[in-house]
mmCIF file with all atom_site columns, C-alpha atoms in Angstrom:
data_model
loop_
_atom_site.group_PDB
_atom_site.id
_atom_site.type_symbol
_atom_site.label_atom_id
_atom_site.label_alt_id
_atom_site.label_comp_id
_atom_site.label_asym_id
_atom_site.label_entity_id
_atom_site.label_seq_id
_atom_site.pdbx_PDB_ins_code
_atom_site.Cartn_x
_atom_site.Cartn_y
_atom_site.Cartn_z
_atom_site.occupancy
_atom_site.B_iso_or_equiv
_atom_site.pdbx_formal_charge
_atom_site.auth_seq_id
_atom_site.auth_comp_id
_atom_site.auth_asym_id
_atom_site.auth_atom_id
_atom_site.pdbx_PDB_model_num
ATOM 1   C CA . ASN A 1 1   ? 16.728 65.234 166.462 1.00 49.00 ? 14  ASN A CA 1
ATOM 2   C CA . THR A 1 2   ? 19.004 65.788 169.445 1.00 62.00 ? 15  THR A CA 1
ATOM 3   C CA . LYS A 1 3   ? 17.487 63.038 171.536 1.00 84.00 ? 16  LYS A CA 1
ATOM 4   C CA . ILE A 1 4   ? 20.020 60.528 170.267 1.00 88.00 ? 17  ILE A CA 1
ATOM 5   C CA . THR A 1 5   ? 23.461 61.840 169.577 1.00 88.00 ? 18  THR A CA 1
ATOM 6   C CA . GLN A 1 6   ? 26.236 60.027 167.793 1.00 91.00 ? 19  GLN A CA 1
ATOM 7   C CA . SER A 1 7   ? 29.870 60.895 167.366 1.00 89.00 ? 20  SER A CA 1
ATOM 8   C CA . PRO A 1 8   ? 31.724 61.307 165.230 1.00 87.00 ? 21  PRO A CA 1
ATOM 9   C CA . ARG A 1 9   ? 29.515 62.160 162.222 1.00 84.00 ? 22  ARG A CA 1
ATOM 10  C CA . TYR A 1 10  ? 32.188 61.259 159.707 1.00 83.00 ? 23  TYR A CA 1
ATOM 11  C CA . LEU A 1 11  ? 35.166 58.973 160.057 1.00 81.00 ? 24  LEU A CA 1
ATOM 12  C CA . ILE A 1 12  ? 37.871 58.179 157.567 1.00 79.00 ? 25  ILE A CA 1
ATOM 13  C CA . LEU A 1 13  ? 40.228 55.397 158.514 1.00 76.00 ? 26  LEU A CA 1
ATOM 14  C CA . GLY A 1 14  ? 43.027 53.310 157.296 1.00 72.00 ? 27  GLY A CA 1
ATOM 15  C CA . ARG A 1 15  ? 43.665 50.098 159.174 1.00 68.00 ? 28  ARG A CA 1
ATOM 16  C CA . ALA A 1 16  ? 43.233 51.636 162.595 1.00 73.00 ? 29  ALA A CA 1
ATOM 17  C CA . ASN A 1 17  ? 41.196 51.219 165.735 1.00 81.00 ? 30  ASN A CA 1
ATOM 18  C CA . LYS A 1 18  ? 38.365 53.559 166.529 1.00 85.00 ? 31  LYS A CA 1
ATOM 19  C CA . SER A 1 19  ? 35.257 53.814 168.665 1.00 91.00 ? 32  SER A CA 1
ATOM 20  C CA . LEU A 1 20  ? 31.854 55.153 167.794 1.00 94.00 ? 33  LEU A CA 1
ATOM 21  C CA . GLU A 1 21  ? 29.787 56.687 170.537 1.00 95.00 ? 34  GLU A CA 1
ATOM 22  C CA . CYS A 1 22  ? 26.066 57.074 171.086 1.00 96.00 ? 35  CYS A CA 1
ATOM 23  C CA . GLU A 1 23  ? 24.029 58.579 173.863 1.00 96.00 ? 36  GLU A CA 1
ATOM 24  C CA . GLN A 1 24  ? 20.269 58.729 174.191 1.00 95.00 ? 37  GLN A CA 1
ATOM 25  C CA . HIS A 1 25  ? 18.300 61.162 176.326 1.00 93.00 ? 38  HIS A CA 1
ATOM 26  C CA . LEU A 1 26  ? 14.962 59.395 176.116 1.00 93.00 ? 39  LEU A CA 1
ATOM 27  C CA . GLY A 1 27  ? 15.162 57.154 179.149 1.00 93.00 ? 40  GLY A CA 1
ATOM 28  C CA . HIS A 1 28  ? 14.975 54.090 176.935 1.00 93.00 ? 41  HIS A CA 1
ATOM 29  C CA . ASN A 1 29  ? 16.107 50.688 178.104 1.00 91.00 ? 42  ASN A CA 1
ATOM 30  C CA . ALA A 1 30  ? 17.023 49.126 174.747 1.00 91.00 ? 43  ALA A CA 1
ATOM 31  C CA . MET A 1 31  ? 19.767 50.334 172.411 1.00 93.00 ? 44  MET A CA 1
ATOM 32  C CA . TYR A 1 32  ? 20.910 49.079 169.028 1.00 92.00 ? 45  TYR A CA 1
ATOM 33  C CA . TRP A 1 33  ? 23.644 49.364 166.472 1.00 94.00 ? 46  TRP A CA 1
ATOM 34  C CA . TYR A 1 34  ? 22.577 49.149 162.829 1.00 92.00 ? 47  TYR A CA 1
ATOM 35  C CA . LYS A 1 35  ? 24.852 49.086 159.798 1.00 93.00 ? 48  LYS A CA 1
ATOM 36  C CA . GLN A 1 36  ? 23.727 50.448 156.460 1.00 91.00 ? 49  GLN A CA 1
ATOM 37  C CA . SER A 1 37  ? 25.976 49.821 153.486 1.00 90.00 ? 50  SER A CA 1
ATOM 38  C CA . ALA A 1 38  ? 25.473 51.619 150.197 1.00 85.00 ? 51  ALA A CA 1
ATOM 39  C CA . GLU A 1 39  ? 22.290 50.563 148.385 1.00 78.00 ? 52  GLU A CA 1
ATOM 40  C CA . LYS A 1 40  ? 21.311 48.211 151.213 1.00 84.00 ? 53  LYS A CA 1
ATOM 41  C CA . PRO A 1 41  ? 18.773 48.443 154.023 1.00 86.00 ? 54  PRO A CA 1
ATOM 42  C CA . PRO A 1 42  ? 19.841 48.975 157.629 1.00 89.00 ? 55  PRO A CA 1
ATOM 43  C CA . GLU A 1 43  ? 20.874 45.696 159.246 1.00 88.00 ? 56  GLU A CA 1
ATOM 44  C CA . LEU A 1 44  ? 20.906 45.012 162.959 1.00 88.00 ? 57  LEU A CA 1
ATOM 45  C CA . MET A 1 45  ? 24.325 44.365 164.443 1.00 92.00 ? 58  MET A CA 1
ATOM 46  C CA . PHE A 1 46  ? 23.775 44.422 168.203 1.00 92.00 ? 59  PHE A CA 1
ATOM 47  C CA . LEU A 1 47  ? 20.939 44.884 170.650 1.00 90.00 ? 60  LEU A CA 1
ATOM 48  C CA . TYR A 1 48  ? 21.250 45.742 174.326 1.00 91.00 ? 61  TYR A CA 1
ATOM 49  C CA . ASN A 1 49  ? 18.467 45.744 176.853 1.00 88.00 ? 62  ASN A CA 1
ATOM 50  C CA . LEU A 1 50  ? 19.163 47.165 180.314 1.00 88.00 ? 63  LEU A CA 1
ATOM 51  C CA . LYS A 1 51  ? 22.884 46.979 179.537 1.00 90.00 ? 64  LYS A CA 1
ATOM 52  C CA . GLN A 1 52  ? 22.710 43.293 178.680 1.00 90.00 ? 65  GLN A CA 1
ATOM 53  C CA . LEU A 1 53  ? 23.642 42.110 175.196 1.00 90.00 ? 66  LEU A CA 1
ATOM 54  C CA . ILE A 1 54  ? 20.714 39.976 174.082 1.00 79.00 ? 67  ILE A CA 1
ATOM 55  C CA . ARG A 1 55  ? 21.105 39.786 170.339 1.00 74.00 ? 68  ARG A CA 1
ATOM 56  C CA . ASN A 1 56  ? 24.482 39.481 168.726 1.00 75.00 ? 69  ASN A CA 1
ATOM 57  C CA . GLU A 1 57  ? 24.030 39.089 164.990 1.00 75.00 ? 70  GLU A CA 1
ATOM 58  C CA . THR A 1 58  ? 26.740 37.475 162.967 1.00 82.00 ? 71  THR A CA 1
ATOM 59  C CA . VAL A 1 59  ? 29.174 40.311 162.671 1.00 89.00 ? 72  VAL A CA 1
ATOM 60  C CA . PRO A 1 60  ? 32.965 40.170 162.373 1.00 90.00 ? 73  PRO A CA 1
ATOM 61  C CA . SER A 1 61  ? 34.790 39.890 165.691 1.00 90.00 ? 74  SER A CA 1
ATOM 62  C CA . ARG A 1 62  ? 36.600 43.168 165.015 1.00 89.00 ? 75  ARG A CA 1
ATOM 63  C CA . PHE A 1 63  ? 33.361 44.885 166.044 1.00 93.00 ? 76  PHE A CA 1
ATOM 64  C CA . ILE A 1 64  ? 32.976 44.953 169.814 1.00 94.00 ? 77  ILE A CA 1
ATOM 65  C CA . PRO A 1 65  ? 29.983 46.655 171.422 1.00 95.00 ? 78  PRO A CA 1
ATOM 66  C CA . GLU A 1 66  ? 29.977 48.120 174.882 1.00 95.00 ? 79  GLU A CA 1
ATOM 67  C CA . CYS A 1 67  ? 27.158 49.502 176.975 1.00 95.00 ? 80  CYS A CA 1
ATOM 68  C CA . PRO A 1 68  ? 28.663 51.333 179.977 1.00 93.00 ? 81  PRO A CA 1
ATOM 69  C CA . ASP A 1 69  ? 25.245 52.479 181.160 1.00 90.00 ? 82  ASP A CA 1
ATOM 70  C CA . SER A 1 70  ? 21.688 52.307 179.896 1.00 87.00 ? 83  SER A CA 1
ATOM 71  C CA . SER A 1 71  ? 21.943 55.628 178.057 1.00 94.00 ? 84  SER A CA 1
ATOM 72  C CA . LYS A 1 72  ? 25.264 55.069 176.288 1.00 95.00 ? 85  LYS A CA 1
ATOM 73  C CA . LEU A 1 73  ? 26.436 52.713 173.619 1.00 96.00 ? 86  LEU A CA 1
ATOM 74  C CA . LEU A 1 74  ? 29.880 52.289 172.108 1.00 96.00 ? 87  LEU A CA 1
ATOM 75  C CA . LEU A 1 75  ? 31.101 50.378 169.105 1.00 95.00 ? 88  LEU A CA 1
ATOM 76  C CA . HIS A 1 76  ? 34.795 49.569 169.058 1.00 94.00 ? 89  HIS A CA 1
ATOM 77  C CA . ILE A 1 77  ? 36.257 48.717 165.688 1.00 89.00 ? 90  ILE A CA 1
ATOM 78  C CA . SER A 1 78  ? 39.725 47.248 165.315 1.00 86.00 ? 91  SER A CA 1
ATOM 79  C CA . ALA A 1 79  ? 41.647 46.848 162.071 1.00 81.00 ? 92  ALA A CA 1
ATOM 80  C CA . VAL A 1 80  ? 38.852 48.053 159.835 1.00 83.00 ? 93  VAL A CA 1
ATOM 81  C CA . ASP A 1 81  ? 38.300 46.457 156.450 1.00 84.00 ? 94  ASP A CA 1
ATOM 82  C CA . PRO A 1 82  ? 37.088 48.226 153.272 1.00 85.00 ? 95  PRO A CA 1
ATOM 83  C CA . GLU A 1 83  ? 33.844 46.259 153.525 1.00 88.00 ? 96  GLU A CA 1
ATOM 84  C CA . ASP A 1 84  ? 33.165 48.100 156.775 1.00 89.00 ? 97  ASP A CA 1
ATOM 85  C CA . SER A 1 85  ? 32.538 51.334 154.879 1.00 91.00 ? 98  SER A CA 1
ATOM 86  C CA . ALA A 1 86  ? 28.950 52.174 155.748 1.00 93.00 ? 99  ALA A CA 1
ATOM 87  C CA . VAL A 1 87  ? 26.773 54.373 157.889 1.00 92.00 ? 100 VAL A CA 1
ATOM 88  C CA . TYR A 1 88  ? 26.425 53.100 161.433 1.00 94.00 ? 101 TYR A CA 1
ATOM 89  C CA . PHE A 1 89  ? 23.215 54.059 163.166 1.00 93.00 ? 102 PHE A CA 1
ATOM 90  C CA . CYS A 1 90  ? 22.537 53.978 166.842 1.00 95.00 ? 103 CYS A CA 1
ATOM 91  C CA . ALA A 1 91  ? 18.926 53.522 167.865 1.00 93.00 ? 104 ALA A CA 1
ATOM 92  C CA . SER A 1 92  ? 16.918 53.087 171.020 1.00 92.00 ? 105 SER A CA 1
ATOM 93  C CA . SER A 1 93  ? 13.469 51.981 172.099 1.00 89.00 ? 106 SER A CA 1
ATOM 94  C CA . ARG A 1 94  ? 11.500 52.029 175.317 1.00 88.00 ? 107 ARG A CA 1
ATOM 95  C CA . ASP A 1 95  ? 12.253 48.377 175.893 1.00 80.00 ? 108 ASP A CA 1
ATOM 96  C CA . ARG A 1 96  ? 13.186 45.311 173.913 1.00 73.00 ? 109 ARG A CA 1
ATOM 97  C CA . ILE A 1 97  ? 9.633  44.503 172.837 1.00 72.00 ? 110 ILE A CA 1
ATOM 98  C CA . ASP A 1 98  ? 8.820  48.042 171.717 1.00 73.00 ? 111 ASP A CA 1
ATOM 99  C CA . GLU A 1 99  ? 9.632  48.148 168.027 1.00 72.00 ? 112 GLU A CA 1
ATOM 100 C CA . ARG A 1 100 ? 9.241  51.920 167.775 1.00 81.00 ? 113 ARG A CA 1
ATOM 101 C CA . LEU A 1 101 ? 12.862 52.798 167.220 1.00 86.00 ? 114 LEU A CA 1
ATOM 102 C CA . PHE A 1 102 ? 14.425 56.231 167.515 1.00 89.00 ? 115 PHE A CA 1
ATOM 103 C CA . PHE A 1 103 ? 17.555 56.620 165.426 1.00 91.00 ? 116 PHE A CA 1
ATOM 104 C CA . GLY A 1 104 ? 20.578 58.864 165.643 1.00 92.00 ? 117 GLY A CA 1
ATOM 105 C CA . HIS A 1 105 ? 22.041 60.740 162.669 1.00 90.00 ? 118 HIS A CA 1
ATOM 106 C CA . GLY A 1 106 ? 24.535 57.997 162.001 1.00 91.00 ? 119 GLY A CA 1
ATOM 107 C CA . THR A 1 107 ? 28.300 57.868 161.661 1.00 92.00 ? 120 THR A CA 1
ATOM 108 C CA . LYS A 1 108 ? 29.557 57.573 158.110 1.00 91.00 ? 121 LYS A CA 1
ATOM 109 C CA . LEU A 1 109 ? 32.651 55.408 158.110 1.00 90.00 ? 122 LEU A CA 1
ATOM 110 C CA . SER A 1 110 ? 34.895 55.459 155.062 1.00 88.00 ? 123 SER A CA 1
ATOM 111 C CA . VAL A 1 111 ? 37.756 52.981 154.998 1.00 85.00 ? 124 VAL A CA 1
ATOM 112 C CA . LEU A 1 112 ? 40.658 53.874 152.764 1.00 79.00 ? 125 LEU A CA 1
ATOM 113 C CA . GLY B 2 1   ? 14.269 34.558 155.849 1.00 78.00 ? 11  GLY B CA 1
ATOM 114 C CA . ASP B 2 2   ? 12.058 37.604 155.996 1.00 83.00 ? 12  ASP B CA 1
ATOM 115 C CA . SER B 2 3   ? 12.338 40.312 153.375 1.00 89.00 ? 13  SER B CA 1
ATOM 116 C CA . VAL B 2 4   ? 10.825 43.600 152.290 1.00 94.00 ? 14  VAL B CA 1
ATOM 117 C CA . THR B 2 5   ? 10.673 44.869 148.716 1.00 95.00 ? 15  THR B CA 1
ATOM 118 C CA . GLN B 2 6   ? 9.776  48.426 147.905 1.00 96.00 ? 16  GLN B CA 1
ATOM 119 C CA . THR B 2 7   ? 9.649  50.784 144.928 1.00 95.00 ? 17  THR B CA 1
ATOM 120 C CA . GLU B 2 8   ? 13.076 51.435 143.575 1.00 93.00 ? 18  GLU B CA 1
ATOM 121 C CA . GLY B 2 9   ? 13.950 55.101 143.656 1.00 90.00 ? 19  GLY B CA 1
ATOM 122 C CA . PRO B 2 10  ? 14.448 57.814 143.055 1.00 95.00 ? 20  PRO B CA 1
ATOM 123 C CA . VAL B 2 11  ? 10.814 58.779 142.735 1.00 97.00 ? 21  VAL B CA 1
ATOM 124 C CA . THR B 2 12  ? 10.315 62.289 141.423 1.00 96.00 ? 22  THR B CA 1
ATOM 125 C CA . VAL B 2 13  ? 6.994  64.087 141.690 1.00 97.00 ? 23  VAL B CA 1
ATOM 126 C CA . SER B 2 14  ? 5.787  67.654 141.547 1.00 96.00 ? 24  SER B CA 1
ATOM 127 C CA . GLU B 2 15  ? 4.343  69.396 144.549 1.00 96.00 ? 25  GLU B CA 1
ATOM 128 C CA . SER B 2 16  ? 0.620  68.750 145.113 1.00 96.00 ? 26  SER B CA 1
ATOM 129 C CA . GLU B 2 17  ? 0.700  65.547 143.074 1.00 97.00 ? 27  GLU B CA 1
ATOM 130 C CA . SER B 2 18  ? -0.312 62.233 144.580 1.00 97.00 ? 28  SER B CA 1
ATOM 131 C CA . LEU B 2 19  ? 2.212  59.623 145.642 1.00 97.00 ? 29  LEU B CA 1
ATOM 132 C CA . ILE B 2 20  ? 2.346  55.894 146.108 1.00 97.00 ? 30  ILE B CA 1
ATOM 133 C CA . ILE B 2 21  ? 5.412  53.948 147.196 1.00 98.00 ? 31  ILE B CA 1
ATOM 134 C CA . ASN B 2 22  ? 4.873  50.216 146.958 1.00 98.00 ? 32  ASN B CA 1
ATOM 135 C CA . CYS B 2 23  ? 5.950  47.806 149.656 1.00 98.00 ? 33  CYS B CA 1
ATOM 136 C CA . THR B 2 24  ? 5.506  44.050 149.721 1.00 97.00 ? 34  THR B CA 1
ATOM 137 C CA . TYR B 2 25  ? 6.839  41.710 152.334 1.00 95.00 ? 35  TYR B CA 1
ATOM 138 C CA . SER B 2 26  ? 7.677  38.080 152.843 1.00 92.00 ? 36  SER B CA 1
ATOM 139 C CA . ALA B 2 27  ? 7.552  36.800 156.396 1.00 87.00 ? 37  ALA B CA 1
ATOM 140 C CA . THR B 2 28  ? 8.308  33.107 156.362 1.00 80.00 ? 38  THR B CA 1
ATOM 141 C CA . SER B 2 29  ? 8.266  32.594 160.115 1.00 74.00 ? 39  SER B CA 1
ATOM 142 C CA . ILE B 2 30  ? 5.876  35.304 161.238 1.00 76.00 ? 40  ILE B CA 1
ATOM 143 C CA . ALA B 2 31  ? 2.142  34.858 160.726 1.00 79.00 ? 41  ALA B CA 1
ATOM 144 C CA . TYR B 2 32  ? 1.188  38.461 161.427 1.00 85.00 ? 42  TYR B CA 1
ATOM 145 C CA . PRO B 2 33  ? 4.207  40.742 161.360 1.00 89.00 ? 43  PRO B CA 1
ATOM 146 C CA . ASN B 2 34  ? 4.089  44.322 162.536 1.00 90.00 ? 44  ASN B CA 1
ATOM 147 C CA . LEU B 2 35  ? 4.551  46.722 159.638 1.00 94.00 ? 45  LEU B CA 1
ATOM 148 C CA . PHE B 2 36  ? 6.238  50.097 159.654 1.00 94.00 ? 46  PHE B CA 1
ATOM 149 C CA . TRP B 2 37  ? 7.204  53.021 157.509 1.00 96.00 ? 47  TRP B CA 1
ATOM 150 C CA . TYR B 2 38  ? 10.279 54.943 158.570 1.00 94.00 ? 48  TYR B CA 1
ATOM 151 C CA . VAL B 2 39  ? 11.525 58.161 156.971 1.00 94.00 ? 49  VAL B CA 1
ATOM 152 C CA . ARG B 2 40  ? 14.956 59.767 156.846 1.00 91.00 ? 50  ARG B CA 1
ATOM 153 C CA . TYR B 2 41  ? 15.000 63.470 156.077 1.00 92.00 ? 51  TYR B CA 1
ATOM 154 C CA . PRO B 2 42  ? 18.270 64.986 154.800 1.00 88.00 ? 52  PRO B CA 1
ATOM 155 C CA . GLY B 2 43  ? 20.822 65.204 157.575 1.00 81.00 ? 53  GLY B CA 1
ATOM 156 C CA . GLU B 2 44  ? 18.691 63.364 160.102 1.00 84.00 ? 54  GLU B CA 1
ATOM 157 C CA . GLY B 2 45  ? 18.354 59.839 161.438 1.00 84.00 ? 55  GLY B CA 1
ATOM 158 C CA . LEU B 2 46  ? 15.516 57.504 160.609 1.00 87.00 ? 56  LEU B CA 1
ATOM 159 C CA . GLN B 2 47  ? 12.281 58.228 162.385 1.00 89.00 ? 57  GLN B CA 1
ATOM 160 C CA . LEU B 2 48  ? 9.055  56.323 162.612 1.00 91.00 ? 58  LEU B CA 1
ATOM 161 C CA . LEU B 2 49  ? 6.368  57.603 160.258 1.00 95.00 ? 59  LEU B CA 1
ATOM 162 C CA . LEU B 2 50  ? 3.619  55.095 160.968 1.00 94.00 ? 60  LEU B CA 1
ATOM 163 C CA . LYS B 2 51  ? 3.031  51.630 162.328 1.00 93.00 ? 61  LYS B CA 1
ATOM 164 C CA . VAL B 2 52  ? 0.235  49.082 161.874 1.00 94.00 ? 62  VAL B CA 1
ATOM 165 C CA . ILE B 2 53  ? 0.085  45.833 163.789 1.00 90.00 ? 63  ILE B CA 1
ATOM 166 C CA . THR B 2 54  ? -3.322 44.485 162.761 1.00 92.00 ? 64  THR B CA 1
ATOM 167 C CA . ALA B 2 55  ? -4.126 43.112 159.325 1.00 93.00 ? 65  ALA B CA 1
ATOM 168 C CA . GLY B 2 56  ? -6.764 45.143 157.541 1.00 95.00 ? 66  GLY B CA 1
ATOM 169 C CA . GLN B 2 57  ? -6.106 48.324 159.472 1.00 96.00 ? 67  GLN B CA 1
ATOM 170 C CA . LYS B 2 58  ? -4.756 51.600 158.155 1.00 97.00 ? 68  LYS B CA 1
ATOM 171 C CA . GLY B 2 59  ? -2.131 53.807 159.718 1.00 96.00 ? 69  GLY B CA 1
ATOM 172 C CA . SER B 2 60  ? -1.760 57.480 159.006 1.00 96.00 ? 70  SER B CA 1
ATOM 173 C CA . SER B 2 61  ? 0.625  60.281 159.882 1.00 95.00 ? 71  SER B CA 1
ATOM 174 C CA . ARG B 2 62  ? 1.513  63.669 158.393 1.00 95.00 ? 72  ARG B CA 1
ATOM 175 C CA . GLY B 2 63  ? -0.926 63.072 155.536 1.00 97.00 ? 73  GLY B CA 1
ATOM 176 C CA . PHE B 2 64  ? 0.571  59.689 154.669 1.00 98.00 ? 74  PHE B CA 1
ATOM 177 C CA . GLU B 2 65  ? -1.471 56.491 154.832 1.00 98.00 ? 75  GLU B CA 1
ATOM 178 C CA . ALA B 2 66  ? -0.699 52.795 154.572 1.00 98.00 ? 76  ALA B CA 1
ATOM 179 C CA . THR B 2 67  ? -3.039 49.812 154.840 1.00 97.00 ? 77  THR B CA 1
ATOM 180 C CA . TYR B 2 68  ? -1.919 46.404 156.085 1.00 97.00 ? 78  TYR B CA 1
ATOM 181 C CA . ASN B 2 69  ? -3.084 43.945 153.429 1.00 96.00 ? 79  ASN B CA 1
ATOM 182 C CA . LYS B 2 70  ? -2.355 40.377 154.458 1.00 94.00 ? 80  LYS B CA 1
ATOM 183 C CA . GLU B 2 71  ? -3.888 38.866 151.302 1.00 94.00 ? 81  GLU B CA 1
ATOM 184 C CA . THR B 2 72  ? -1.464 40.663 149.019 1.00 95.00 ? 82  THR B CA 1
ATOM 185 C CA . THR B 2 73  ? 1.275  40.955 151.701 1.00 95.00 ? 83  THR B CA 1
ATOM 186 C CA . SER B 2 74  ? 1.504  44.643 150.948 1.00 97.00 ? 84  SER B CA 1
ATOM 187 C CA . PHE B 2 75  ? 1.810  47.870 152.890 1.00 98.00 ? 85  PHE B CA 1
ATOM 188 C CA . HIS B 2 76  ? 1.892  50.623 150.272 1.00 98.00 ? 86  HIS B CA 1
ATOM 189 C CA . LEU B 2 77  ? 2.503  54.202 151.357 1.00 98.00 ? 87  LEU B CA 1
ATOM 190 C CA . GLN B 2 78  ? 0.230  56.859 149.861 1.00 98.00 ? 88  GLN B CA 1
ATOM 191 C CA . LYS B 2 79  ? -0.257 60.566 150.062 1.00 98.00 ? 89  LYS B CA 1
ATOM 192 C CA . ALA B 2 80  ? -2.876 62.576 148.182 1.00 97.00 ? 90  ALA B CA 1
ATOM 193 C CA . SER B 2 81  ? -0.835 65.750 147.801 1.00 97.00 ? 91  SER B CA 1
ATOM 194 C CA . VAL B 2 82  ? 2.901  65.850 148.464 1.00 97.00 ? 92  VAL B CA 1
ATOM 195 C CA . GLN B 2 83  ? 4.900  68.850 149.570 1.00 97.00 ? 93  GLN B CA 1
ATOM 196 C CA . GLU B 2 84  ? 8.494  69.776 148.937 1.00 96.00 ? 94  GLU B CA 1
ATOM 197 C CA . SER B 2 85  ? 9.220  69.096 152.622 1.00 96.00 ? 95  SER B CA 1
ATOM 198 C CA . ASP B 2 86  ? 8.305  65.430 152.049 1.00 97.00 ? 96  ASP B CA 1
ATOM 199 C CA . SER B 2 87  ? 11.537 64.928 150.124 1.00 97.00 ? 97  SER B CA 1
ATOM 200 C CA . ALA B 2 88  ? 13.312 62.152 152.006 1.00 96.00 ? 98  ALA B CA 1
ATOM 201 C CA . VAL B 2 89  ? 14.136 58.459 151.921 1.00 94.00 ? 99  VAL B CA 1
ATOM 202 C CA . TYR B 2 90  ? 11.275 56.185 152.964 1.00 97.00 ? 100 TYR B CA 1
ATOM 203 C CA . TYR B 2 91  ? 11.824 52.708 154.401 1.00 95.00 ? 101 TYR B CA 1
ATOM 204 C CA . CYS B 2 92  ? 9.255  49.981 154.718 1.00 96.00 ? 102 CYS B CA 1
ATOM 205 C CA . ALA B 2 93  ? 9.989  47.512 157.519 1.00 94.00 ? 103 ALA B CA 1
ATOM 206 C CA . LEU B 2 94  ? 8.529  44.517 159.301 1.00 91.00 ? 104 LEU B CA 1
ATOM 207 C CA . GLY B 2 95  ? 8.954  43.264 162.812 1.00 87.00 ? 105 GLY B CA 1
ATOM 208 C CA . ASP B 2 96  ? 8.161  40.123 164.725 1.00 78.00 ? 106 ASP B CA 1
ATOM 209 C CA . PRO B 2 97  ? 5.687  40.685 167.550 1.00 71.00 ? 107 PRO B CA 1
ATOM 210 C CA . GLY B 2 98  ? 6.794  37.432 169.147 1.00 65.00 ? 108 GLY B CA 1
ATOM 211 C CA . THR B 2 99  ? 9.049  37.711 172.134 1.00 48.00 ? 109 THR B CA 1
ATOM 212 C CA . GLN B 2 100 ? 11.633 35.249 170.879 1.00 47.00 ? 110 GLN B CA 1
ATOM 213 C CA . VAL B 2 101 ? 12.785 37.608 168.165 1.00 47.00 ? 111 VAL B CA 1
ATOM 214 C CA . VAL B 2 102 ? 12.540 41.023 169.652 1.00 52.00 ? 112 VAL B CA 1
ATOM 215 C CA . GLY B 2 103 ? 13.823 44.383 168.732 1.00 56.00 ? 113 GLY B CA 1
ATOM 216 C CA . GLN B 2 104 ? 14.786 43.483 165.185 1.00 72.00 ? 114 GLN B CA 1
ATOM 217 C CA . LEU B 2 105 ? 13.258 45.096 162.158 1.00 84.00 ? 115 LEU B CA 1
ATOM 218 C CA . THR B 2 106 ? 13.750 43.903 158.604 1.00 88.00 ? 116 THR B CA 1
ATOM 219 C CA . PHE B 2 107 ? 14.031 46.956 156.404 1.00 91.00 ? 117 PHE B CA 1
ATOM 220 C CA . GLY B 2 108 ? 13.523 47.447 152.697 1.00 94.00 ? 118 GLY B CA 1
ATOM 221 C CA . ARG B 2 109 ? 16.247 49.156 150.713 1.00 92.00 ? 119 ARG B CA 1
ATOM 222 C CA . GLY B 2 110 ? 14.568 52.542 150.929 1.00 94.00 ? 120 GLY B CA 1
ATOM 223 C CA . THR B 2 111 ? 12.922 54.744 148.308 1.00 96.00 ? 121 THR B CA 1
ATOM 224 C CA . ARG B 2 112 ? 14.266 58.216 147.730 1.00 96.00 ? 122 ARG B CA 1
ATOM 225 C CA . LEU B 2 113 ? 11.490 60.720 147.095 1.00 97.00 ? 123 LEU B CA 1
ATOM 226 C CA . GLN B 2 114 ? 12.241 64.055 145.493 1.00 97.00 ? 124 GLN B CA 1
ATOM 227 C CA . VAL B 2 115 ? 9.421  66.590 145.355 1.00 97.00 ? 125 VAL B CA 1
ATOM 228 C CA . TYR B 2 116 ? 9.820  69.596 143.089 1.00 95.00 ? 126 TYR B CA 1
ATOM 229 C CA . ALA B 2 117 ? 8.035  72.900 143.566 1.00 90.00 ? 127 ALA B CA 1
#
């Protein structure tokens, strides 16, 4: 699946700042960040529609999303915590009421 | 809140055997949720396998089937004859068709399926 690309694939951090990147080539208007911790289901973190943040779940303030254009999504993480170790998935859909999501490969974040 | 419970994995079956992965849901604020099965093959992101939005209807894709049963609040995934290429993690999920809660799916924890030749 090269329609949604995420980088990096793997990330090992101490208490540092880092950004995850996502780009979709599907012409979709809605983009999402999901977090999946070990043995848990994916959980929605942020949802953008047409570059506007419309759902901001209760996530720690050290996670800051950014949507520079409708095809790109960033997730800035500052001062990561061990509980942040997880796989972070980017996803997109045609629009915010289309629940058919297309997911990227994910970025596996390991916090030392 | 809403929740999805599915068969705890791993599920191990031999090729050409039948398969059922159970999924039940609880939707406290949604009368008729949309129901989904997503699949994640090794090294890939999740992808939609099938979707059913009407109670009583069946969805099918790639030989898999699931029927939306509102009475038992279930959406079990079945396949008559699995193949080794079906080895993956399967996620049951529900979504709210209402516009006030859009774009969010509630996923189950996933069921890892391993098919042996």
